Short mmCIF file of C-alpha atoms and ligand atoms in Angstrom, two decimals:
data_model
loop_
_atom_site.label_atom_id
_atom_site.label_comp_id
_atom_site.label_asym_id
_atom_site.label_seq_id
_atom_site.Cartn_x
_atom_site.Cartn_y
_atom_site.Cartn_z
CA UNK C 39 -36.19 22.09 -19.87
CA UNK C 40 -34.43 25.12 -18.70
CA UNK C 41 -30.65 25.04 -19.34
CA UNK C 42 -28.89 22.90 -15.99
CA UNK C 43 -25.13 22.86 -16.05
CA UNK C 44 -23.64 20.48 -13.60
CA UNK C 45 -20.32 21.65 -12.93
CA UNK C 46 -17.16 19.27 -12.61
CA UNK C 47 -14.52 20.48 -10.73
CA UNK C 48 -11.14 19.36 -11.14
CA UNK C 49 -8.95 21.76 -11.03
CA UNK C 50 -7.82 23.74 -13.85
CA UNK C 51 -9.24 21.07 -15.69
CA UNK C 52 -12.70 21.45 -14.67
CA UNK C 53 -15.66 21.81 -16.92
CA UNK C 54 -19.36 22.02 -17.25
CA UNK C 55 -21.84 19.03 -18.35
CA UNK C 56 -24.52 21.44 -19.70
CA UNK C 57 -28.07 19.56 -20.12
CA UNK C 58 -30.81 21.29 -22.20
CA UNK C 59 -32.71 20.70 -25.52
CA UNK C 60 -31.99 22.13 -28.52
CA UNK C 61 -28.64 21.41 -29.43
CA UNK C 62 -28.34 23.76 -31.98
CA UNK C 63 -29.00 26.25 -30.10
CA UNK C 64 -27.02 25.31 -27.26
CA UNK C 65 -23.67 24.22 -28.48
CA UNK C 66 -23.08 27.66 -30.66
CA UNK C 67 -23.33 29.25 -27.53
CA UNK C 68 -21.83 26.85 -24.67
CA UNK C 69 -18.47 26.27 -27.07
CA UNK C 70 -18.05 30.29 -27.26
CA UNK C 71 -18.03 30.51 -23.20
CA UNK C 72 -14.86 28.08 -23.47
CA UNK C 73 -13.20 28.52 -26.58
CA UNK C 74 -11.65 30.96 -29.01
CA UNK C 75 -10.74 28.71 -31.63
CA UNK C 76 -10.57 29.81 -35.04
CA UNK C 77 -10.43 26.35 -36.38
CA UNK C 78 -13.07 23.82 -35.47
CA UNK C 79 -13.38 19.97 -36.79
CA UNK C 80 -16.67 18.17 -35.85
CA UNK C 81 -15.50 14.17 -35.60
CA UNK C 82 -19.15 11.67 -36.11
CA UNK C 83 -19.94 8.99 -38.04
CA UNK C 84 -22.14 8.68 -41.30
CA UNK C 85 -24.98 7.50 -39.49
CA UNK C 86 -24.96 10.04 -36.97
CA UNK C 87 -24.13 12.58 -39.19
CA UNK C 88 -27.64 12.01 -41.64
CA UNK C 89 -30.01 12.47 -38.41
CA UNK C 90 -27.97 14.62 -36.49
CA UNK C 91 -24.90 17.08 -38.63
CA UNK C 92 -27.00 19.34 -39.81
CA UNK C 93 -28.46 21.18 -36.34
CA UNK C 94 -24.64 20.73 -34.81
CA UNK C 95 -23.02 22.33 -38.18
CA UNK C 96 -25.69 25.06 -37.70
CA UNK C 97 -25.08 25.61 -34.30
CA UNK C 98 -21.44 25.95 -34.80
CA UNK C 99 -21.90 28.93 -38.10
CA UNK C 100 -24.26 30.62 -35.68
CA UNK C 101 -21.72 31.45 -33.49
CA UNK C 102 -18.88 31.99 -36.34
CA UNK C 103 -17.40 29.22 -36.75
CA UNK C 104 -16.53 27.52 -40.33
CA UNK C 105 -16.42 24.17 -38.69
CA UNK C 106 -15.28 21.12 -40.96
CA UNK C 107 -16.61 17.14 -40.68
CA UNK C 108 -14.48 14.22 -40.59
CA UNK C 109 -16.31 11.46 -40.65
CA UNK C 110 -15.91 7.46 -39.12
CA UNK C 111 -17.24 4.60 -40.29
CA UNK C 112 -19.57 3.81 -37.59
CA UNK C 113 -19.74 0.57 -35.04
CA UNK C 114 -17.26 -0.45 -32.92
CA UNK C 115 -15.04 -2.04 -35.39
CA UNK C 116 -13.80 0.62 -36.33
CA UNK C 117 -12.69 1.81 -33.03
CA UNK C 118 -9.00 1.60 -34.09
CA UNK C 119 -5.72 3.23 -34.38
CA UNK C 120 -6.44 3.35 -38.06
CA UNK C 121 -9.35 5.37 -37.84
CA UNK C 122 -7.29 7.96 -35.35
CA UNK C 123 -5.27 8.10 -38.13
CA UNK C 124 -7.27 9.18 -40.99
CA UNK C 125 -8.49 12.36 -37.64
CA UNK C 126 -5.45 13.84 -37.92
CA UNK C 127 -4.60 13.31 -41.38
CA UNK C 128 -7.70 15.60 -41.68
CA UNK C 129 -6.23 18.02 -38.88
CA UNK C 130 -2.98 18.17 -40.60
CA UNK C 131 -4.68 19.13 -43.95
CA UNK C 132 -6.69 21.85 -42.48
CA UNK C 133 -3.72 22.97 -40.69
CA UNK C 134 -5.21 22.78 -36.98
CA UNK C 135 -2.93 24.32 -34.38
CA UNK C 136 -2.48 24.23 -30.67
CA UNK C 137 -5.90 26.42 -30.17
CA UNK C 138 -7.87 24.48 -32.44
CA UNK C 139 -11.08 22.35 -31.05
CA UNK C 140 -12.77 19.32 -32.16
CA UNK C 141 -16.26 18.84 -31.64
CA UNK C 142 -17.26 14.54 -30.69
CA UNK C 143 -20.85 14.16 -32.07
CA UNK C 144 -21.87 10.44 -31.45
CA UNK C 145 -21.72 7.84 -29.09
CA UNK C 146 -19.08 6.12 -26.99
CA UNK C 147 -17.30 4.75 -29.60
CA UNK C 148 -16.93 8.42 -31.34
CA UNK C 149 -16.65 10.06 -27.81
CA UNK C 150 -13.50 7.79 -26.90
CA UNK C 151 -11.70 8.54 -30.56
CA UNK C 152 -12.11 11.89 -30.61
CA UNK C 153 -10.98 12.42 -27.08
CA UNK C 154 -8.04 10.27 -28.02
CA UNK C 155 -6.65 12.13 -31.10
CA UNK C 156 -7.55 15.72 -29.44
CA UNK C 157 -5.20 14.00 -26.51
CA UNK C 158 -2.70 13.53 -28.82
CA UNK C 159 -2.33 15.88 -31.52
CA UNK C 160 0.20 18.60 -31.31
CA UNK C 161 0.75 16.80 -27.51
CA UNK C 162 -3.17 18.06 -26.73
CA UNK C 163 -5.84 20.19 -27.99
CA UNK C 164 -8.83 21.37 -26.79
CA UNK C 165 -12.22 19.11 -27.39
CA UNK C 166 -15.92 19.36 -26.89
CA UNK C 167 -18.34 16.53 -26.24
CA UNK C 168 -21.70 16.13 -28.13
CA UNK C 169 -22.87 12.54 -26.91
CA UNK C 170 -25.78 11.31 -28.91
CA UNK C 171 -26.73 7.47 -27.64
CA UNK C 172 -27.79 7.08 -23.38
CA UNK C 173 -24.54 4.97 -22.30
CA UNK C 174 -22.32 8.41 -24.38
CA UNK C 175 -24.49 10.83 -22.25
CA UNK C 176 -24.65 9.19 -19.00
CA UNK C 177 -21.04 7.53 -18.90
CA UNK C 178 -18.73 8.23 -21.90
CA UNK C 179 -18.84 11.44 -22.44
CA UNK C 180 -18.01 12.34 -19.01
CA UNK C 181 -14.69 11.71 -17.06
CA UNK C 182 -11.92 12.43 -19.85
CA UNK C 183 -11.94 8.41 -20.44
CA UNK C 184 -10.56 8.20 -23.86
CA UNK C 185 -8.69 5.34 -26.41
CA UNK C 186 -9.43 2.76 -28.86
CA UNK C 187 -9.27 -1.18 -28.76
CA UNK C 188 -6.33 -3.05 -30.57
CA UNK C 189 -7.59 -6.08 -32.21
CA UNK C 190 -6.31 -8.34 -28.43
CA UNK C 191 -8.62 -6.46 -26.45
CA UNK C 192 -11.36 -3.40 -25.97
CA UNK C 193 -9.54 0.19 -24.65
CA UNK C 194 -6.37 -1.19 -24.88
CA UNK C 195 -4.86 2.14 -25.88
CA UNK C 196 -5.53 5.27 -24.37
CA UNK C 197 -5.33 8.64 -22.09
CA UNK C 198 -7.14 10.24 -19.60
CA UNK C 199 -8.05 13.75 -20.90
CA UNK C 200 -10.54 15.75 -20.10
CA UNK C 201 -12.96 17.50 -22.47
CA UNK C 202 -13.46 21.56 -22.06
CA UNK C 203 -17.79 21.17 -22.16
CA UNK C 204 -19.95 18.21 -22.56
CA UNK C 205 -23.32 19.59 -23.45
CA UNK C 206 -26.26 17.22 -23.24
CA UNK C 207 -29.14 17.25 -25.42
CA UNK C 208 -31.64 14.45 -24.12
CA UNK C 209 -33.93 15.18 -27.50
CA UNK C 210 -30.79 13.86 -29.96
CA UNK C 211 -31.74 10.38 -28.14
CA UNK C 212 -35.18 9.95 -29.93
CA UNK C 213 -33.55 9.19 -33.18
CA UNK C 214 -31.34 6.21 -31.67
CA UNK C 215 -32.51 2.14 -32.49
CA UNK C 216 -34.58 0.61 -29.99
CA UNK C 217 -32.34 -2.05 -28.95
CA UNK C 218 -29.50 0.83 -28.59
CA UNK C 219 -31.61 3.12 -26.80
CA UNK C 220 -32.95 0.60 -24.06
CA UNK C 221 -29.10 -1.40 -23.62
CA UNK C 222 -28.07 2.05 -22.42
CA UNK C 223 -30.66 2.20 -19.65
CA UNK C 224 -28.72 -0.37 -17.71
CA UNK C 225 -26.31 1.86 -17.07
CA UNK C 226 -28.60 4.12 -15.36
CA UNK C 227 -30.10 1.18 -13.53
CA UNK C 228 -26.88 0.90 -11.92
CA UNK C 229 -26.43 4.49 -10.86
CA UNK C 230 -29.80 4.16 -9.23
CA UNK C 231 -28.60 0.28 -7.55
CA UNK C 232 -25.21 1.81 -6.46
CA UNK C 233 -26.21 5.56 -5.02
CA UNK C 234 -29.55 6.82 -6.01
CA UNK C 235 -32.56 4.72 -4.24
CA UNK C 236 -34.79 7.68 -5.51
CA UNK C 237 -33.71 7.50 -8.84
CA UNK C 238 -33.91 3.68 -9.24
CA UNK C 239 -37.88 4.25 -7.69
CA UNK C 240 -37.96 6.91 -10.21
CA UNK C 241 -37.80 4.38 -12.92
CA UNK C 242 -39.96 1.86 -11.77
CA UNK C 243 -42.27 4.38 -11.51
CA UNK C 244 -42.10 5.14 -14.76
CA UNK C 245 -41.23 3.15 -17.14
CA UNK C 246 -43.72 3.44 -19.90
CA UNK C 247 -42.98 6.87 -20.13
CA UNK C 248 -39.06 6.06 -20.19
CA UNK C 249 -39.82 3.44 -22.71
CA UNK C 250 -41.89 6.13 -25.21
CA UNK C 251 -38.67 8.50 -24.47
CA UNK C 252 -40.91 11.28 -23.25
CA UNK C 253 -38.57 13.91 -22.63
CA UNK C 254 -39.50 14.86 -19.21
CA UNK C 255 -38.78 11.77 -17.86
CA UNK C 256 -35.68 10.94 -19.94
CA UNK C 257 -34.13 13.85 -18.77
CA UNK C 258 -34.49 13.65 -15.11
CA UNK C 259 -32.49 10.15 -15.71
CA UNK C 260 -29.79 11.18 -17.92
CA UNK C 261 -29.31 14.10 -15.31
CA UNK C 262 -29.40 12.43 -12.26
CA UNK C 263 -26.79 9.89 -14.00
CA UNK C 264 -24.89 12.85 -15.06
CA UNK C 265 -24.55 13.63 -11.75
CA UNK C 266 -23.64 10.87 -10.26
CA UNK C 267 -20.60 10.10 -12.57
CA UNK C 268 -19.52 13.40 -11.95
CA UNK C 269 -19.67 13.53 -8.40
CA UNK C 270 -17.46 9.93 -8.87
CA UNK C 271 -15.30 11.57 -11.58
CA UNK C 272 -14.48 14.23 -9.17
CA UNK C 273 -14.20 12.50 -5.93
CA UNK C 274 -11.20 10.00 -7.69
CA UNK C 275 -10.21 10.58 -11.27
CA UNK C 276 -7.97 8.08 -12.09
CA UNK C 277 -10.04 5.20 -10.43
CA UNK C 278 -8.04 4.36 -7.61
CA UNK C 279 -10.93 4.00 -5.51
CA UNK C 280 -14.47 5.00 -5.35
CA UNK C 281 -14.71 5.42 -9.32
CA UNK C 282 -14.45 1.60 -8.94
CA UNK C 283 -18.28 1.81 -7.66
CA UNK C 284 -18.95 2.62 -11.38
CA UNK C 285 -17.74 -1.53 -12.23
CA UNK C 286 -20.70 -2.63 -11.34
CA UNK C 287 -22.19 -4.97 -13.62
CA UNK C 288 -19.61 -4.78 -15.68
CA UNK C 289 -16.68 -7.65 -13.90
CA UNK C 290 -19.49 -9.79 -15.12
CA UNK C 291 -20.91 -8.26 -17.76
CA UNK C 292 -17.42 -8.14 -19.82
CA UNK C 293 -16.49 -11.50 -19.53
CA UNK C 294 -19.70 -12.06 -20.85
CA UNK C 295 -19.20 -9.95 -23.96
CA UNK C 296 -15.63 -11.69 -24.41
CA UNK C 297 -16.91 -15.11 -24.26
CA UNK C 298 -19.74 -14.01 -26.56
CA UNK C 299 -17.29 -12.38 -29.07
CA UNK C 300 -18.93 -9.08 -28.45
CA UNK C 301 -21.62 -10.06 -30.97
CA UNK C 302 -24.59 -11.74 -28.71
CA UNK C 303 -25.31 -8.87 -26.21
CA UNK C 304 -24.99 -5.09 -26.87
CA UNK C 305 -22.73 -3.74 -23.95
CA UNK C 306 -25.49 -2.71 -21.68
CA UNK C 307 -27.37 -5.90 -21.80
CA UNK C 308 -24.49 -7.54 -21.02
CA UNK C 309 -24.20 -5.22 -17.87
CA UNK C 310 -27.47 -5.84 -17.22
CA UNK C 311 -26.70 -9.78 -16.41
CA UNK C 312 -23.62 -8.82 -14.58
CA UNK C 313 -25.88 -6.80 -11.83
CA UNK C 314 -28.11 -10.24 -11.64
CA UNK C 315 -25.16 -11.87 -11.15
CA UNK C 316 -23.56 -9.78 -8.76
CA UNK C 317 -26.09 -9.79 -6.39
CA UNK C 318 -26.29 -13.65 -6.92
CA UNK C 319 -22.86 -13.23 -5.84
CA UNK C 320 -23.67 -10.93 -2.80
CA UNK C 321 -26.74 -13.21 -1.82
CA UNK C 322 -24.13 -16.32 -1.78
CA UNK C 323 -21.61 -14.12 0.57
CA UNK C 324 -24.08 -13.23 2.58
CA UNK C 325 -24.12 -9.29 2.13
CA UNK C 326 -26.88 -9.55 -0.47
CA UNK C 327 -30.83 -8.29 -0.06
CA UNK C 328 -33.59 -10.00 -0.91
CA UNK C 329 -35.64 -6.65 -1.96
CA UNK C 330 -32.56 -5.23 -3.91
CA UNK C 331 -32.57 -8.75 -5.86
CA UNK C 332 -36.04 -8.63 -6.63
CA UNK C 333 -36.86 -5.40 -7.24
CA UNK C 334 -33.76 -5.13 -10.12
CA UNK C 335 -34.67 -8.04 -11.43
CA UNK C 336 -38.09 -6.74 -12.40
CA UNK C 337 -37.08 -3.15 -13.57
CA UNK C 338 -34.42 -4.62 -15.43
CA UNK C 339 -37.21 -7.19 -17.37
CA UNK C 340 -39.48 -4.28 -17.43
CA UNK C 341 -37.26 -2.01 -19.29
CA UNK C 342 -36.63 -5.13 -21.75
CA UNK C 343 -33.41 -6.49 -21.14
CA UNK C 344 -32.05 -9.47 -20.65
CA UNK C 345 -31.69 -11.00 -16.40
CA UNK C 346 -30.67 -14.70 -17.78
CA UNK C 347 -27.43 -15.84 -17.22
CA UNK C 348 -26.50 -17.45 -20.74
CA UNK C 349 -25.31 -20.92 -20.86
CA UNK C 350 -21.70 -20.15 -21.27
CA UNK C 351 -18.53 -22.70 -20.14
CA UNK C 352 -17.62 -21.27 -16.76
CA UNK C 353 -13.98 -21.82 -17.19
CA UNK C 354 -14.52 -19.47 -20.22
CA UNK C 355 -15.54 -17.11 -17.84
CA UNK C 356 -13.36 -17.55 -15.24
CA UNK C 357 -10.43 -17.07 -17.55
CA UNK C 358 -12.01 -13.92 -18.90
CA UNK C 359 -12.21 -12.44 -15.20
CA UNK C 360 -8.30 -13.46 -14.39
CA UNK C 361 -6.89 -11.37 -17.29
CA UNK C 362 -8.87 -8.76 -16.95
CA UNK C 363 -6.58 -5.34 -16.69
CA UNK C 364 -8.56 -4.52 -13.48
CA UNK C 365 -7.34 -7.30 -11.80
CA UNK C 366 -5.17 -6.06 -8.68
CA UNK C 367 -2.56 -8.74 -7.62
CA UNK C 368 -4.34 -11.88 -8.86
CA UNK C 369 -7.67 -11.04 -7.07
CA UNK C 370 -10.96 -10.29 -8.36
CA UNK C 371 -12.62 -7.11 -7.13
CA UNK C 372 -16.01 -7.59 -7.40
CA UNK C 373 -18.88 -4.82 -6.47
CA UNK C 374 -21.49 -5.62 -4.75
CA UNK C 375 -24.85 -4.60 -3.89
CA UNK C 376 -25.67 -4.49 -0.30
CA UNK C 377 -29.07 -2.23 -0.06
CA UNK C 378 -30.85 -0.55 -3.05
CA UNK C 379 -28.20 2.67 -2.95
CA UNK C 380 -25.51 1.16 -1.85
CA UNK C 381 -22.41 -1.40 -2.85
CA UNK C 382 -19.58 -2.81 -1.52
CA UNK C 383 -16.16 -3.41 -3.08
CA UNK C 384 -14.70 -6.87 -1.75
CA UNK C 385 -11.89 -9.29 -3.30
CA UNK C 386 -13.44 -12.41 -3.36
CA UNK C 387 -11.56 -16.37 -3.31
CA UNK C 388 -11.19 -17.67 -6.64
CA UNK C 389 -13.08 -21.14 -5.39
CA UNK C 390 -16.02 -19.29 -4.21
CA UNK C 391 -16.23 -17.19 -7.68
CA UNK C 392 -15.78 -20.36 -9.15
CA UNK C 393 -18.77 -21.95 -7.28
CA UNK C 394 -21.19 -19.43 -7.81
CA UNK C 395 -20.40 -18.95 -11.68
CA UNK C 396 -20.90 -22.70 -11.99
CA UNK C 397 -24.40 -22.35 -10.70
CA UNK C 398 -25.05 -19.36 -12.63
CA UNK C 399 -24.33 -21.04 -15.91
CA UNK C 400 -26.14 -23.90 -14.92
CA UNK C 401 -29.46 -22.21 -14.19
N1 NAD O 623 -14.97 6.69 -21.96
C1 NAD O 623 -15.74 6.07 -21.11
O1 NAD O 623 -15.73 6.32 -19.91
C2 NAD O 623 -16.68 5.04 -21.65
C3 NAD O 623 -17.73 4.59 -20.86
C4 NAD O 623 -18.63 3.67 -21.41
C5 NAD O 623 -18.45 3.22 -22.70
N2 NAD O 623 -17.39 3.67 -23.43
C6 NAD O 623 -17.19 3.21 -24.80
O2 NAD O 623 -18.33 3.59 -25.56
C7 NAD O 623 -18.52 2.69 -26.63
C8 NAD O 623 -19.97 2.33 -26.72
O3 NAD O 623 -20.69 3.52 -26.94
P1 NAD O 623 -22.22 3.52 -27.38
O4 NAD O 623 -22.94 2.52 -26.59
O5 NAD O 623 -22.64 4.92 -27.34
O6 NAD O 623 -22.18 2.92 -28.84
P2 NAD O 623 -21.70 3.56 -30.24
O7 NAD O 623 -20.87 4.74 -30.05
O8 NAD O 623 -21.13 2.43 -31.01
O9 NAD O 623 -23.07 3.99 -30.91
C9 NAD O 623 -23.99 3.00 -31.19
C10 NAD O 623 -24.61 3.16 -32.57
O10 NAD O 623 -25.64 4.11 -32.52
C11 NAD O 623 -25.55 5.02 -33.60
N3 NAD O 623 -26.06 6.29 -33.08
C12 NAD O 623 -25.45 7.07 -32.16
N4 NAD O 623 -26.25 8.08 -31.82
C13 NAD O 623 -27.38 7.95 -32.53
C14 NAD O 623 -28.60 8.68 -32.58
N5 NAD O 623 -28.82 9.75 -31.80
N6 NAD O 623 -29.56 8.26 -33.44
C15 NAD O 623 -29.37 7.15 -34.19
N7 NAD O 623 -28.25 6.41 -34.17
C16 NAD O 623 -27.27 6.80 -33.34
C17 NAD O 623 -24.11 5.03 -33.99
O11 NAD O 623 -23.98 5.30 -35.34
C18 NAD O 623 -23.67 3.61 -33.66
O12 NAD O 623 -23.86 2.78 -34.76
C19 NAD O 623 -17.60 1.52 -26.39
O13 NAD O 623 -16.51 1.61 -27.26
C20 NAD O 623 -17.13 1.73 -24.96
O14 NAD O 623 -15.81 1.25 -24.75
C21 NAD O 623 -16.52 4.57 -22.93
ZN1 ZN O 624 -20.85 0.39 -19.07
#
């Protein structure tokens, strides 16, 4: 893979997603183009850090840097104010300043912190992302999302801020658990269902090689997802409109993970039935397409996750989808798939949700 830098222009915030392999080659030099830090703190967590620290610590002496690791317990648990704490107790100790960076190596989960406290400490410093699992590189790292959950609810607390370089190394992915590695596919399922027909072919095409991780493949997915969320990130930042496009899937597939405690599905599985059941939902309206329905169905089972709709209580669900933050004036927004490439955004009547969830659960 030669080097490809997709470029994300937002102003005087903009920055470049840089894709290539070799990340220890490629970070040294990327960070240097955008920063002159003198102090640099690498945030991961100790899993990451075994497979993974070692190349990224390299990279960053190669270019001068006398980088320091603070590291996170990992999972999702520990997603918390608490942990954001312990970051800058380690900044204040080493004494970062204004023009210090931090460095996110991991996924989401260390993506989102780290993006948090560089939001927040000394009112904003400069940060890099490293994303290391498929939903970090083809969503999370990208778009300046950043925050941790508070023990009522996921992302409760948080900013937008934008990172100075995500750089992209689709190789740091053959290290991650199956079940990890596949959940995250979903996600670029959906980019394919909601913009990219030739992507979504793409990986029908190919999904033996996808499944084996063979690079060539891999990467032509992560970077046609990486383009795609930036093209959304820069056509509406704050998610006012389009970047709503990118909720597909997921109206479902979070009240799925609420009613399941978060512990049944792994996020992207959990998307994974919320695209089944959205274009359940579309089919029902009458927008939906036969060929879209089918054809996702069987990429999604291909790829090994789940298309089921579990037996949950529908009023369960229902309640989840009501209190949801992206609820806009008591109505549900729901996304929906009218062509392979293509979605709609429509509020839909609460009896007709209502309906249709009932049958889903039922099935
Ligand atoms: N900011 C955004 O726009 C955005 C978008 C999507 C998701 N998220 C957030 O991302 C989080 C989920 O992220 P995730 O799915 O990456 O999970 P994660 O960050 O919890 O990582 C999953 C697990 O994989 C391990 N791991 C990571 N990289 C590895 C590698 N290369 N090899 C081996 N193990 C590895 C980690 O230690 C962790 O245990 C959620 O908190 C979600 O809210 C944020
Ligand atoms: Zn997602």
């Amino acid at each position: 893979l030669r080097k490809v830098r997709v470029p994300l222009d937002l102003g005087d915030r903009s920055y470049d997603i840089v894709l290539g392999y070799d990340v220890s080659r490629l970070l040294g030099e990327e960070i240097r183009k955008v920063s002159r830090a003198e102090k640099v703190m690498v945030v991961t967590d100790s899993r990451i850090n075994r497979l993974h620290g070692k190349a990224v610590m390299a990279a960053l002496v190669r270019v001068g840097f006398s980088p320091t690791v603070v590291q996170v317990p990992y999972g999702e648990q520990h997603k918390t104010v608490a942990q954001i704490g312990r970051i800058y107790d380690h900044l204040v100790q080493h004494r970062f300043e204004r023009s210090s960076l931090l460095v996110a190596l991991g996924g989401g989960v260390i993506g989102d912190m780290t993006g948090f406290a560089a939001a927040t400490f000394l009112r904003g410093i400069a940060y890099v992302q490293c994303p290391t699992t498929v939903v970090a590189q083809v969503d999370a790292a990208i778009g300046g999302k950043t925050g941790v959950d508070h023990p009522k609810g996921k992302n409760l607390i948080g900013a937008i801020y934008q990172p100075s370089l995500v750089v992209v190394d689709p190789l740091l992915l053959v290290t991650l658990p199956k079940r990890e590695f596949v959940s995250g596919l979903a996600e670029v399922v959906k980019y394919g269902v909601i913009c990219d027909p030739q992507l979504f072919r793409f990986m029908e095409k190919n999904v033996d090689a996808i499944l084996a991780r063979d690079p060539k493949s891999l990467t032509y997915c992560i970077r046609r997802s990486v383009e795609i969320k930036a093209a959304v990130v820069v056509a509406d930042e704050r998610e006012l409109g389009l970047r709503k496009i990118l909720n597909y899937g997921h109206t479902f597939g979070h009240a799925i993970e609420t009613v399941t405690g978060y512990r049944r599905y792994k996020h992207g599985e959990a998307v994974a039935i919320g695209m089944i059941a959205a274009s359940f939902l579309a089919d029902r309206l009458g927008v939906g397409n036969s060929d879209l329905i089918a054809r996702q169905a069987s990429l999604l089972a291909a790829l090994g996750l789940p298309t089921r709709f579990p037996r949950l209580n529908p009023d369960e669900i229902m309640k989840v989808l009501y209190s949801d933050k992206k609820v806009v004036g008591g109505e549900v927004h729901c996304i929906l798939p009218e062509k392979m490439g293509s979605v709609s955004v429509q509020k839909v009547e609460r009896d007709r949700l209502e309906g249709v969830l009932r049958d889903l659960c039922l099935s």
